[in-house]
């Protein structure tokens, strides 16, 4: 969704408030694609605070399906977005995430939310604090089943070889 800022740029208005409805169906980034399971429209306020400088404010939340860090089960994670971003068209870095936030007369609300999700990305995602994760050997989800990888007795022939190694140390 694009927000027309022409009234700000012409000086007719000092602020513009528009109801934003996200089109984004998934958050696509270098670390993966995460489906958007919930989003809500919200008023976004844009103020002109300098020649090419804007203050962008709004409050919303986006809920994404993010895999648990340990067992990879998708977890619904609500990411609160308390937006208060100063944006100066003249000092924005090239190839920064928000480089094309404002192009011409338009503010790209999708790009804004993308940047906000990125900076608010959860440090860790766990299905439960006690998640046991996945067995590294057999791939079993240890929350649902236990595997015998760690407790399995070594093949007697292997045990002999292991003893030889241990004795050699
Ligand atoms: Zn988990
Ligand atoms: Zn296992």
Short mmCIF file of C-alpha atoms and ligand atoms in Angstrom, two decimals:
data_model
loop_
_atom_site.label_atom_id
_atom_site.label_comp_id
_atom_site.label_asym_id
_atom_site.label_seq_id
_atom_site.Cartn_x
_atom_site.Cartn_y
_atom_site.Cartn_z
CA UNK A 1 0.00 0.00 0.00
CA UNK A 2 1.31 3.42 -0.98
CA UNK A 3 0.59 6.55 1.03
CA UNK A 4 0.50 9.74 -0.98
CA UNK A 5 2.59 12.41 0.70
CA UNK A 6 2.07 15.15 -1.85
CA UNK A 7 0.15 17.36 0.60
CA UNK A 8 3.12 17.14 2.99
CA UNK A 9 5.63 17.84 0.27
CA UNK A 10 3.70 20.84 -1.04
CA UNK A 11 3.39 22.24 2.49
CA UNK A 12 -0.44 22.15 2.48
CA UNK A 13 -0.42 19.86 5.50
CA UNK A 14 2.03 19.17 8.27
CA UNK A 15 0.81 15.70 9.02
CA UNK A 16 -1.02 12.99 7.16
CA UNK A 17 -2.79 10.11 8.86
CA UNK A 18 -3.91 7.15 6.82
CA UNK A 19 -5.40 3.81 7.72
CA UNK A 20 -2.95 1.16 6.57
CA UNK A 21 -3.97 -2.35 5.61
CA UNK A 22 -1.10 -4.68 4.92
CA UNK A 23 -1.06 -6.65 1.70
CA UNK A 24 1.88 -8.78 2.80
CA UNK A 25 0.98 -12.49 2.99
CA UNK A 26 4.42 -13.60 4.09
CA UNK A 27 7.58 -12.05 5.42
CA UNK A 28 10.25 -12.98 2.90
CA UNK A 29 13.84 -12.44 3.97
CA UNK A 30 17.30 -13.90 3.64
CA UNK A 31 16.65 -16.12 6.65
CA UNK A 32 13.47 -17.60 5.22
CA UNK A 33 9.82 -17.10 4.34
CA UNK A 34 7.39 -16.74 7.21
CA UNK A 35 3.61 -16.75 6.57
CA UNK A 36 1.64 -13.86 8.01
CA UNK A 37 -1.18 -15.44 10.05
CA UNK A 38 -2.60 -12.27 11.52
CA UNK A 39 -2.39 -8.56 10.80
CA UNK A 40 -4.54 -5.63 11.66
CA UNK A 41 -5.05 -2.31 9.96
CA UNK A 42 -3.85 0.71 11.87
CA UNK A 43 -3.58 4.49 11.49
CA UNK A 44 -0.18 5.62 10.29
CA UNK A 45 0.84 9.21 10.91
CA UNK A 46 3.47 10.92 8.81
CA UNK A 47 4.80 14.36 9.82
CA UNK A 48 7.16 16.57 7.93
CA UNK A 49 9.94 17.61 10.30
CA UNK A 50 12.51 18.97 7.87
CA UNK A 51 13.19 19.71 4.22
CA UNK A 52 13.26 16.05 3.25
CA UNK A 53 12.78 14.67 6.70
CA UNK A 54 9.75 12.81 7.97
CA UNK A 55 8.57 11.27 11.22
CA UNK A 56 6.56 8.11 10.70
CA UNK A 57 4.47 6.86 13.61
CA UNK A 58 2.03 4.04 14.17
CA UNK A 59 1.26 1.06 16.32
CA UNK A 60 0.26 -2.38 15.18
CA UNK A 61 1.29 -6.00 15.40
CA UNK A 62 1.89 -8.77 12.93
CA UNK A 63 1.67 -12.45 13.76
CA UNK A 64 3.97 -14.75 11.83
CA UNK A 65 4.51 -18.50 11.71
CA UNK A 66 8.12 -18.91 12.78
CA UNK A 67 9.73 -22.32 13.27
CA UNK A 68 10.83 -23.20 16.80
CA UNK A 69 14.61 -22.75 17.08
CA UNK A 70 14.97 -26.25 18.50
CA UNK A 71 12.34 -28.50 16.93
CA UNK A 72 11.24 -26.46 13.86
CA UNK A 73 7.52 -26.73 14.67
CA UNK A 74 5.82 -23.54 13.43
CA UNK A 75 5.01 -21.19 16.29
CA UNK A 76 2.61 -18.25 16.01
CA UNK A 77 4.66 -15.29 17.12
CA UNK A 78 3.11 -11.86 17.53
CA UNK A 79 5.60 -9.13 16.71
CA UNK A 80 4.50 -5.81 18.20
CA UNK A 81 5.44 -2.88 15.99
CA UNK A 82 5.69 0.45 17.74
CA UNK A 83 6.73 2.54 14.83
CA UNK A 84 8.54 5.80 15.38
CA UNK A 85 10.93 6.19 12.53
CA UNK A 86 12.68 9.33 11.39
CA UNK A 87 13.37 9.22 7.74
CA UNK A 88 15.58 11.61 5.86
CA UNK A 89 15.62 11.07 2.13
CA UNK A 90 19.03 12.72 1.87
CA UNK A 91 20.88 10.66 4.44
CA UNK A 92 19.38 7.23 3.87
CA UNK A 93 22.13 4.76 3.09
CA UNK A 94 22.27 3.11 -0.27
CA UNK A 95 20.99 -0.44 -0.26
CA UNK A 96 19.69 -0.02 3.28
CA UNK A 97 16.41 -1.83 3.94
CA UNK A 98 14.59 1.48 3.98
CA UNK A 99 16.33 3.00 0.97
CA UNK A 100 13.10 2.99 -1.06
CA UNK A 101 10.71 3.79 1.76
CA UNK A 102 9.73 7.04 0.12
CA UNK A 103 9.89 7.24 -3.65
CA UNK A 104 8.58 10.34 -5.34
CA UNK A 105 5.42 11.36 -3.50
CA UNK A 106 4.74 7.97 -2.03
CA UNK A 107 5.57 6.21 1.19
CA UNK A 108 5.59 2.45 0.75
CA UNK A 109 3.79 1.10 3.82
CA UNK A 110 4.68 -2.50 2.93
CA UNK A 111 8.36 -1.64 2.90
CA UNK A 112 7.96 0.23 6.18
CA UNK A 113 6.39 -2.81 7.88
CA UNK A 114 9.07 -5.03 6.38
CA UNK A 115 11.79 -2.86 7.98
CA UNK A 116 9.94 -2.76 11.28
CA UNK A 117 9.52 -6.54 11.41
CA UNK A 118 13.24 -6.88 10.68
CA UNK A 119 14.32 -4.65 13.58
CA UNK A 120 11.79 -6.26 15.93
CA UNK A 121 12.63 -9.83 14.98
CA UNK A 122 12.43 -12.08 18.08
CA UNK A 123 15.78 -13.07 19.58
CA UNK A 124 14.59 -16.62 19.96
CA UNK A 125 11.50 -18.59 19.08
CA UNK A 126 10.59 -21.63 21.11
CA UNK A 127 7.38 -23.68 20.99
CA UNK A 128 7.76 -24.07 24.76
CA UNK A 129 10.61 -23.09 27.08
CA UNK A 130 11.11 -26.78 27.76
CA UNK A 131 11.25 -27.81 24.11
CA UNK A 132 13.51 -30.85 23.83
CA UNK A 133 14.32 -30.23 20.19
CA UNK A 134 15.22 -32.72 17.53
CA UNK A 135 17.61 -35.65 17.84
CA UNK A 136 20.67 -34.73 15.82
CA UNK A 137 21.19 -38.33 14.79
CA UNK A 138 17.76 -39.58 13.75
CA UNK A 139 15.73 -36.37 13.42
CA UNK A 140 12.99 -37.48 15.84
CA UNK A 141 11.07 -34.66 17.50
CA UNK A 142 11.94 -35.43 21.10
CA UNK A 143 8.80 -33.64 22.36
CA UNK A 144 6.61 -36.31 20.81
CA UNK A 145 8.74 -39.39 20.95
CA UNK A 146 11.95 -40.44 22.52
CA UNK A 147 14.62 -42.07 20.47
CA UNK A 148 17.31 -44.41 21.62
CA UNK A 149 20.26 -42.74 19.90
CA UNK A 150 22.01 -41.47 23.02
CA UNK A 151 21.40 -44.50 25.18
CA UNK A 152 21.94 -47.18 22.56
CA UNK A 153 24.70 -49.61 23.43
CA UNK A 154 27.50 -49.61 20.96
CA UNK A 155 27.95 -52.63 18.80
CA UNK A 156 30.42 -54.87 20.68
CA UNK A 157 32.87 -54.76 17.78
CA UNK A 158 32.68 -50.95 17.80
CA UNK A 159 33.14 -50.98 21.55
CA UNK A 160 36.42 -52.80 21.10
CA UNK A 161 37.67 -50.25 18.63
CA UNK A 162 36.59 -47.47 21.00
CA UNK A 163 38.53 -49.14 23.83
CA UNK A 164 41.63 -49.28 21.67
CA UNK A 165 41.27 -45.57 20.95
CA UNK A 166 40.74 -44.76 24.60
CA UNK A 167 43.73 -46.80 25.68
CA UNK A 168 45.89 -45.13 23.09
CA UNK A 169 45.20 -41.69 24.60
ZN1 LIG B 1 10.19 -26.68 19.85
ZN1 LIG B 2 17.61 -40.13 17.71
#
